[in-house]
CSV table of C-alpha atoms in Angstrom, one decimal:
chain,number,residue,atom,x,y,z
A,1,UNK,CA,213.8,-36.3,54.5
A,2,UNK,CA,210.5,-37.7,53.8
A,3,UNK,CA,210.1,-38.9,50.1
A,4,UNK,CA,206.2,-38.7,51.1
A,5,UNK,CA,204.5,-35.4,51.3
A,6,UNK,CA,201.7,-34.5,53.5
A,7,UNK,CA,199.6,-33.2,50.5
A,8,UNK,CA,200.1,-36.1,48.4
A,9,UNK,CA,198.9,-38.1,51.3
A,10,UNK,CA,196.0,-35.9,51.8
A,11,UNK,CA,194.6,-35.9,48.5
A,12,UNK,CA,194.1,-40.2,49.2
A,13,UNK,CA,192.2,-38.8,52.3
A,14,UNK,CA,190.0,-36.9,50.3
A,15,UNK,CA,189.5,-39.5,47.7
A,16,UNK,CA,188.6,-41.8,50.9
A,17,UNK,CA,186.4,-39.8,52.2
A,18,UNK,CA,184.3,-38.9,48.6
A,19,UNK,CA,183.9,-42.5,48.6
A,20,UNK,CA,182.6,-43.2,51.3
A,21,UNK,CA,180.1,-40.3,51.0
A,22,UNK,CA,178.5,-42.0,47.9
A,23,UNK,CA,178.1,-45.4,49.0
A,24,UNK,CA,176.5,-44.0,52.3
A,25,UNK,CA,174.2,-41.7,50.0
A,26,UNK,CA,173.3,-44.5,47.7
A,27,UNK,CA,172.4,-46.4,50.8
A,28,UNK,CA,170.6,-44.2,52.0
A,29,UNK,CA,168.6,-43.6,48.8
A,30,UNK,CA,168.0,-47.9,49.1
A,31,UNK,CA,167.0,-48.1,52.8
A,32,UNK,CA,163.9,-49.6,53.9
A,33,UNK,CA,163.1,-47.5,56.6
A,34,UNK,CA,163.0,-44.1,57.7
A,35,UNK,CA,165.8,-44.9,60.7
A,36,UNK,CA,168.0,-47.0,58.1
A,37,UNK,CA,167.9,-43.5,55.9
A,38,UNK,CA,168.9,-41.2,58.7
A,39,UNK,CA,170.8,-43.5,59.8
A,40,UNK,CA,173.3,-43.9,56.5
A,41,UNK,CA,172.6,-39.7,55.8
A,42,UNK,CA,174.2,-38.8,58.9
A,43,UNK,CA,177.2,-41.3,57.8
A,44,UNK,CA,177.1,-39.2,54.5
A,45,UNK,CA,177.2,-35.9,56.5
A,46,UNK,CA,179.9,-36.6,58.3
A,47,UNK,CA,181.8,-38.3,55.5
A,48,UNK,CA,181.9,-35.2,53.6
A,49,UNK,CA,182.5,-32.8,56.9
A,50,UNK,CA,185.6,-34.8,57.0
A,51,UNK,CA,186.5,-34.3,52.6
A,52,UNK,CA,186.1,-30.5,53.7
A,53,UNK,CA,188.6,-31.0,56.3
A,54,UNK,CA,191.1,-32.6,54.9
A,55,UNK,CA,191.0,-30.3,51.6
A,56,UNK,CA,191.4,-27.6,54.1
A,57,UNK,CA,194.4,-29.1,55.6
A,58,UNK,CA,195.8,-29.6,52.2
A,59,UNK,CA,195.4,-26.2,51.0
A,60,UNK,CA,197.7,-25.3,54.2
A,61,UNK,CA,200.5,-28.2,54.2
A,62,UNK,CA,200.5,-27.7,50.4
A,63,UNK,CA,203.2,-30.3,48.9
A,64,UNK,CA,205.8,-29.4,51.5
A,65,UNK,CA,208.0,-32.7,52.3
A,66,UNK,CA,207.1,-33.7,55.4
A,67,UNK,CA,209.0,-32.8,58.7
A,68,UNK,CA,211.5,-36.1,59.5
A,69,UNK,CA,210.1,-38.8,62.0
A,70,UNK,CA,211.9,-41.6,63.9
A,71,UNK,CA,212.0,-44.9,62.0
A,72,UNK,CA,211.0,-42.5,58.2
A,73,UNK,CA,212.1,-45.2,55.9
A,74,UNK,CA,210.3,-47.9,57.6
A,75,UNK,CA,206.7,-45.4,57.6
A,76,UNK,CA,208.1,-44.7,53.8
A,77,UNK,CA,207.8,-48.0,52.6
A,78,UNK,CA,205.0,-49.1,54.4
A,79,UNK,CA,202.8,-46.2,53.7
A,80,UNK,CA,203.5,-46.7,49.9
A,81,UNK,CA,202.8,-50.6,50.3
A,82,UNK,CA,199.6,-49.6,51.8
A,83,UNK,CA,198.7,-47.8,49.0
A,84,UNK,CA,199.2,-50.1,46.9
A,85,UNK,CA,197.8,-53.1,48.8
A,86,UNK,CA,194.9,-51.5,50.4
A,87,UNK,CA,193.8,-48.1,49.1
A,88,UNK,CA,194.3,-48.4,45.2
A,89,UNK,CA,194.4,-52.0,45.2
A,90,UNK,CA,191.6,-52.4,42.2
A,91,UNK,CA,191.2,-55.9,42.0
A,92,UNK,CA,190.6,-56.7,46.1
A,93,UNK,CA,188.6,-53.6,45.9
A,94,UNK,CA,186.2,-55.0,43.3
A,95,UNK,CA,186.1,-58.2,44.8
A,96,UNK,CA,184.8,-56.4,47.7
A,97,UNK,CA,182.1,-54.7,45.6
A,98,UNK,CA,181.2,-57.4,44.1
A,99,UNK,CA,180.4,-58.7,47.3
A,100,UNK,CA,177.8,-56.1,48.3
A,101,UNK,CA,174.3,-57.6,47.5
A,102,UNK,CA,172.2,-56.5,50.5
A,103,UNK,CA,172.1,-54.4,53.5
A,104,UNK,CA,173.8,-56.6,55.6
A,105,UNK,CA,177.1,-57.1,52.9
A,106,UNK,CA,177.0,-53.5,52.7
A,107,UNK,CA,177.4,-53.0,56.2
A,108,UNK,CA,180.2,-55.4,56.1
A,109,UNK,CA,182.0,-53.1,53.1
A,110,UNK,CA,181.7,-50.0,55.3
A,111,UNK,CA,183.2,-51.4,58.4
A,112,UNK,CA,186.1,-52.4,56.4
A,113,UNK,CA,186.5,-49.6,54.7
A,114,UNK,CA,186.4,-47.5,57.9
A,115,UNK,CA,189.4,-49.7,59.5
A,116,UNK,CA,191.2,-49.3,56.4
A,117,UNK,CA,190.2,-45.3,57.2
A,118,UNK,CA,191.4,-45.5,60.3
A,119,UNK,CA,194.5,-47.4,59.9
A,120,UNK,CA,195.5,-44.8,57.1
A,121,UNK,CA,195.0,-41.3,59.4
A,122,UNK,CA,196.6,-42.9,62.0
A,123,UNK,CA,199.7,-42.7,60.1
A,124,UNK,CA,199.0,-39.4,58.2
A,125,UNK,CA,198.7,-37.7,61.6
A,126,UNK,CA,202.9,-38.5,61.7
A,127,UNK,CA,202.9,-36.6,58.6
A,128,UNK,CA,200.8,-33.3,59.4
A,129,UNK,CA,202.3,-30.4,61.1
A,130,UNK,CA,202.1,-31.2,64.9
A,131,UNK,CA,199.4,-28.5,65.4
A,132,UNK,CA,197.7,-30.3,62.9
A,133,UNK,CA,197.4,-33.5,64.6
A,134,UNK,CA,194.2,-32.9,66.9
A,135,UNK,CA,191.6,-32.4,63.4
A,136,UNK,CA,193.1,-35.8,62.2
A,137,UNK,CA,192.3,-37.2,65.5
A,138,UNK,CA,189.1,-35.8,65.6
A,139,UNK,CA,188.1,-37.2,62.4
A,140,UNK,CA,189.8,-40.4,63.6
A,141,UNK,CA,187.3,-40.5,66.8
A,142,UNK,CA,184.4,-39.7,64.6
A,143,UNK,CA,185.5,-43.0,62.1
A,144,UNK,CA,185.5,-45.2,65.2
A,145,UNK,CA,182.3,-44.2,66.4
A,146,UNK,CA,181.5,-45.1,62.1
A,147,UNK,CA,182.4,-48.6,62.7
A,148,UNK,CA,181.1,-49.3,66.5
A,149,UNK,CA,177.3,-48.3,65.0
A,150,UNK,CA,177.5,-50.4,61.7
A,151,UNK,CA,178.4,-53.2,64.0
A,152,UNK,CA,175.2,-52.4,65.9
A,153,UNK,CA,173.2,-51.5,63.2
A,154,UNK,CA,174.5,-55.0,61.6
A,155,UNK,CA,173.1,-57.1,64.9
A,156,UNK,CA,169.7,-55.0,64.7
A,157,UNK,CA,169.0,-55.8,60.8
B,1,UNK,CA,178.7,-51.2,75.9
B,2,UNK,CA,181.3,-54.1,75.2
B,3,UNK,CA,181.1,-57.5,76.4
B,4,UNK,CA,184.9,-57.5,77.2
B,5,UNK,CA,186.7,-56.1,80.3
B,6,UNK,CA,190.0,-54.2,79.2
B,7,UNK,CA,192.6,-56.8,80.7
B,8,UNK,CA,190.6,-59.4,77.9
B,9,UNK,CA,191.1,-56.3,75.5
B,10,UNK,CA,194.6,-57.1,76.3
B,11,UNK,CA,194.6,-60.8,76.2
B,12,UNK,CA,193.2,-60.6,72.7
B,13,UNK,CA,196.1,-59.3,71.4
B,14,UNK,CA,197.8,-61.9,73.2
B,15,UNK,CA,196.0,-64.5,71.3
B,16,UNK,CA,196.4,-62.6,67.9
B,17,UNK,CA,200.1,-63.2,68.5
B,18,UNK,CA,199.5,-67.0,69.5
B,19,UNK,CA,197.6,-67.5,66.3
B,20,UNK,CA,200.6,-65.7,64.0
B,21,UNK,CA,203.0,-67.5,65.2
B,22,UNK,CA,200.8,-71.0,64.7
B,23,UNK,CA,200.1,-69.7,61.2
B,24,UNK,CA,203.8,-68.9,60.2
B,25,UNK,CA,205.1,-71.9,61.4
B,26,UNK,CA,202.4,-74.4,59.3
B,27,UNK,CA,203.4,-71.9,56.6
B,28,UNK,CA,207.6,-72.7,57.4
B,29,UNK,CA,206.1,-76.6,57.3
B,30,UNK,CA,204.2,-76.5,54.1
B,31,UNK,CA,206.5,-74.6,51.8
B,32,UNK,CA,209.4,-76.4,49.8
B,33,UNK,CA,211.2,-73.4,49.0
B,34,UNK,CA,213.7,-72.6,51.7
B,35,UNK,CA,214.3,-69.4,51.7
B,36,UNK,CA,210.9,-68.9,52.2
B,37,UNK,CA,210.8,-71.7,55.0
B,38,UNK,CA,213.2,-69.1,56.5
B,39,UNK,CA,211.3,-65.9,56.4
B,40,UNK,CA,208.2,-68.1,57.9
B,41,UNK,CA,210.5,-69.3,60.8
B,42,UNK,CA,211.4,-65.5,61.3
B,43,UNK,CA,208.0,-64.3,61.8
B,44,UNK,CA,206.6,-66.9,63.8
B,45,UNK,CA,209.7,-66.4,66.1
B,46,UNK,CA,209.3,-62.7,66.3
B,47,UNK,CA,205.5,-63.0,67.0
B,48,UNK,CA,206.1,-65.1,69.9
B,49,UNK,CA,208.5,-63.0,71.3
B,50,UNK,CA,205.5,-59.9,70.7
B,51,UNK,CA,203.3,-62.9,72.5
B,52,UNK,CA,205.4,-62.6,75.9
B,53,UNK,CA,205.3,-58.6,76.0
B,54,UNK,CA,201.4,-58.9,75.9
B,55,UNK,CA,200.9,-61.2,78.2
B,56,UNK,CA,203.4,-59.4,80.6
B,57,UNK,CA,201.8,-55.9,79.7
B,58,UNK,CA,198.2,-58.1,80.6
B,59,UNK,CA,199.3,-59.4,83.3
B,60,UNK,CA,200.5,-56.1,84.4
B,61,UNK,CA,197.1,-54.9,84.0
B,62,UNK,CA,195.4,-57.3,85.6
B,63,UNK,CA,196.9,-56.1,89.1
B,64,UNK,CA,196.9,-52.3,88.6
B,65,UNK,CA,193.1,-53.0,88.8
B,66,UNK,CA,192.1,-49.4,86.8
B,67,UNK,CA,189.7,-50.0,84.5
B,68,UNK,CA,187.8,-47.3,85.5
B,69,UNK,CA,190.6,-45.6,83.5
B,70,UNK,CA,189.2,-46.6,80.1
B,71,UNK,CA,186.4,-45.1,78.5
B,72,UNK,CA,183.4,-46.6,77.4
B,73,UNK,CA,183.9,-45.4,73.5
B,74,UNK,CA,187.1,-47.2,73.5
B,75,UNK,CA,186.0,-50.2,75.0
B,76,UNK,CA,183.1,-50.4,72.5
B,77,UNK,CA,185.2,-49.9,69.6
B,78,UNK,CA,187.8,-52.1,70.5
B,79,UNK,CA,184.9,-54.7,71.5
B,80,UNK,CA,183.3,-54.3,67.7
B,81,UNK,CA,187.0,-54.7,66.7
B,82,UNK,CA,187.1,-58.2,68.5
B,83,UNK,CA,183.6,-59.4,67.4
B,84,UNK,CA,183.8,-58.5,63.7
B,85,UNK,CA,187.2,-58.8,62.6
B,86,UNK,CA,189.2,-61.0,65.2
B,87,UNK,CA,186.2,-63.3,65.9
B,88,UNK,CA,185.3,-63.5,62.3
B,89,UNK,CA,184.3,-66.8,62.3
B,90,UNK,CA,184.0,-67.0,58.6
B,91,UNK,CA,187.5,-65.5,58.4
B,92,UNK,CA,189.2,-68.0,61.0
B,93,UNK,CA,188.2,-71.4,58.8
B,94,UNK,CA,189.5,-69.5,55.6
B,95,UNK,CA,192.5,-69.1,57.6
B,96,UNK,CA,192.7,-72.3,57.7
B,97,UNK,CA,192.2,-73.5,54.4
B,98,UNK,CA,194.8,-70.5,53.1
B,99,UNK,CA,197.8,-72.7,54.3
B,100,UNK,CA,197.7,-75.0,51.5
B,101,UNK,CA,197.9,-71.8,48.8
B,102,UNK,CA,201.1,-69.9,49.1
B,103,UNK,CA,199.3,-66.7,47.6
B,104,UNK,CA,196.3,-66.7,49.2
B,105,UNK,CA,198.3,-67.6,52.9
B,106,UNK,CA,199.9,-64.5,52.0
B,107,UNK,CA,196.9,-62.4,51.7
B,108,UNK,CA,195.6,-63.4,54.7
B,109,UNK,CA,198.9,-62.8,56.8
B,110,UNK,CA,199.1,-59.4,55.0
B,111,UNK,CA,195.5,-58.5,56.0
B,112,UNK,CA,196.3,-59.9,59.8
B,113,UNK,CA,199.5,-57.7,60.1
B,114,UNK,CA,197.5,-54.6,59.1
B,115,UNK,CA,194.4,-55.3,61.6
B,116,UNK,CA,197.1,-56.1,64.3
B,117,UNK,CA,198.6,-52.5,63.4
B,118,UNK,CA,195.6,-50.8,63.8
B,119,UNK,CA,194.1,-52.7,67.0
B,120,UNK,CA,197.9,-52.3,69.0
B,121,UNK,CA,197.7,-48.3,67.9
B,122,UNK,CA,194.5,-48.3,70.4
B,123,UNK,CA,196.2,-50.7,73.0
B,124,UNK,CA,199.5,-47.9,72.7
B,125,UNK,CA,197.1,-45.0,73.6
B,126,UNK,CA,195.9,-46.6,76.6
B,127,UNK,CA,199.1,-47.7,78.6
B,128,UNK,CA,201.1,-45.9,80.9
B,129,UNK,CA,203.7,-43.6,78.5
B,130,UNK,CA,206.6,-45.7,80.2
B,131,UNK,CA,205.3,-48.9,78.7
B,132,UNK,CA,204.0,-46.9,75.4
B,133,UNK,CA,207.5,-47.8,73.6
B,134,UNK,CA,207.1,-51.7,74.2
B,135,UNK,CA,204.4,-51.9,71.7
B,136,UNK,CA,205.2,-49.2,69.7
B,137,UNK,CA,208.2,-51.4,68.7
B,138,UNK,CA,205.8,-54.3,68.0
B,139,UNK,CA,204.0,-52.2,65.8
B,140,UNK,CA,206.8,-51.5,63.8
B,141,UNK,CA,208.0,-54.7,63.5
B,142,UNK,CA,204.2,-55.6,62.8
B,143,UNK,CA,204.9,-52.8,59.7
B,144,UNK,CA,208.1,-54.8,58.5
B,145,UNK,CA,205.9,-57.5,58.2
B,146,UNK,CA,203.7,-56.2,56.0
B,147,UNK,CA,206.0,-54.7,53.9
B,148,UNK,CA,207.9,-57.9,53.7
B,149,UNK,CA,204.6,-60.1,52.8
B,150,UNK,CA,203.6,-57.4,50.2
B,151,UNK,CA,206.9,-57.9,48.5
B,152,UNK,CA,206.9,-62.0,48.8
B,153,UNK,CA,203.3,-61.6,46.9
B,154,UNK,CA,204.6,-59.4,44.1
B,155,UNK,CA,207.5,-61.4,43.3
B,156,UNK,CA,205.4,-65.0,43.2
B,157,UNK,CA,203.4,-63.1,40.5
């Protein structure tokens, strides 16, 4: 048995996903342009269409243990290292932040933060209920399309 | 629309693999402590042996001749993916430099390991299911890796 639940792993998602809502909104509130604001309000949008999502998924798992998976010890242990590495790693995380001066460093931010998105659904998906699996992918398509136009909105700038 | 064809898709990962095992063997070099000289030797070894199933799977590719297979989203995620985080210019001479600092060599191989993870996830999804396991078991020993790396770090502290 899993020593990971689905809703524990859920409530990150949500924490991910509030996060990433603000720093698009406070983007949004510093753009330059009119197609720079729409631009990082639909990121906002869909950042907290996907918050909604995932709270509704957690209200259904609940804090079940999750259903057993080939290789669990080895998605165990990594899962809880990349929590601990990536997604509540403080210090790298305010490195990052400190980073972000402009525009263009806070582009940079957002397409790392939506890999570390993606690589961290990828492996919640193993811990949903199968039936489950397609609204993490969907979420999972919409975060690619995230970081394919900051990369394009990055060249443009 | 991305610059890259998916048999280069491919071949990247071929090269991400080429560079891993370069890096964990100046690592095996540089330290004096040999158990660590041990683990390096282990990696490099088991990322050349990853190196040889990409290029085979490539190669494979290469004559199947169905890139009209692949759709454009993925090929202009995965081509973002190349330009911004494998390409990283920036990235590649700190790379570099990392080799001669034990803890900061191991932040950049533990940063590596996880954006191999989530770029060989994409390359899984788009193989034949009969070649699907080959780098599926890459991907977990990409995992080990990580977990491994995040455990050398802690205990240097």
């Amino acid at each position: 048995m899993s020593l990971l639940s689905a809703g524990e792993l859920l409530k990150f998602a949500v924490m991910i996903e509030e996060n990433g809502e603000k720093f698009y909104r406070n983007w949004a509130a510093k753009a330059q342009n009119d197609e720079q604001k729409s631009f990082f309000t639909r990121l906002a949008d869909e950042e907290i269409k996907h918050k909604h999502m995932f709270a509704e998924l957690k209200s259904i798992v609940g804090d079940q243990p999750a259903d057993d998976i080939e290789n669990q010890g080895l998605y165990d242990a990594y899962l809880r290292t990349f929590s601990e590495e990536v997604l509540f790693n403080e210090k790298s995380k305010e490195a990052e932040k400190a980073a972000v001066t402009d525009m263009k460093s806070a582009v940079e931010f957002a397409m790392k933060q939506e890999l570390d998105s993606l690589l961290f659904y990828t492996d919640l998906k193993n811990y949903v209920p199968k039936k489950h699996e397609d609204a993490v992918e969907k979420i999972k398509q919409e975060e690619r399309r995230h970081f394919t136009d900051l990369a394009v909105f990055k060249r443009d700038l | 629309m991305s610059r890259y064809t998916p048999v280069e898709i491919f071949e990247f990962a071929v090269r991400i693999e080429e560079n891993g095992e370069k890096f964990y063997r100046e690592l095996a070099v540089f330290t004096q402590d040999p158990q660590l000289r041990g683990i390096f030797t282990y990696l490099a070894d088991e990322e050349a042996i990853h190196r040889t199933t990409f290029a085979r799977i490539a190669a494979e590719l290469e004559n199947a001749a169905d890139a009209h297979a692949y759709p454009p989203e993925w090929l202009a995620y995965l081509g973002a993916f190349v330009d911004h985080v494998i390409f990283n210019k920036q990235k590649m001479g700190m790379e570099k430099q990392s080799a001669t600092d034990i803890h900061s060599a191991l932040e950049t191989a533990i940063a590596t390991e996880l954006e191999s993870v989530l770029y060989y996830q994409e390359l899984k999804a788009a193989v034949a299911p009969d070649k699907q396991h080959l780098i599926l078991h890459i991907i977990d020993e990409e995992r080990k890796h990580f977990v491994k790396l995040a455990e050398l770090k802690k205990n240097l502290k």
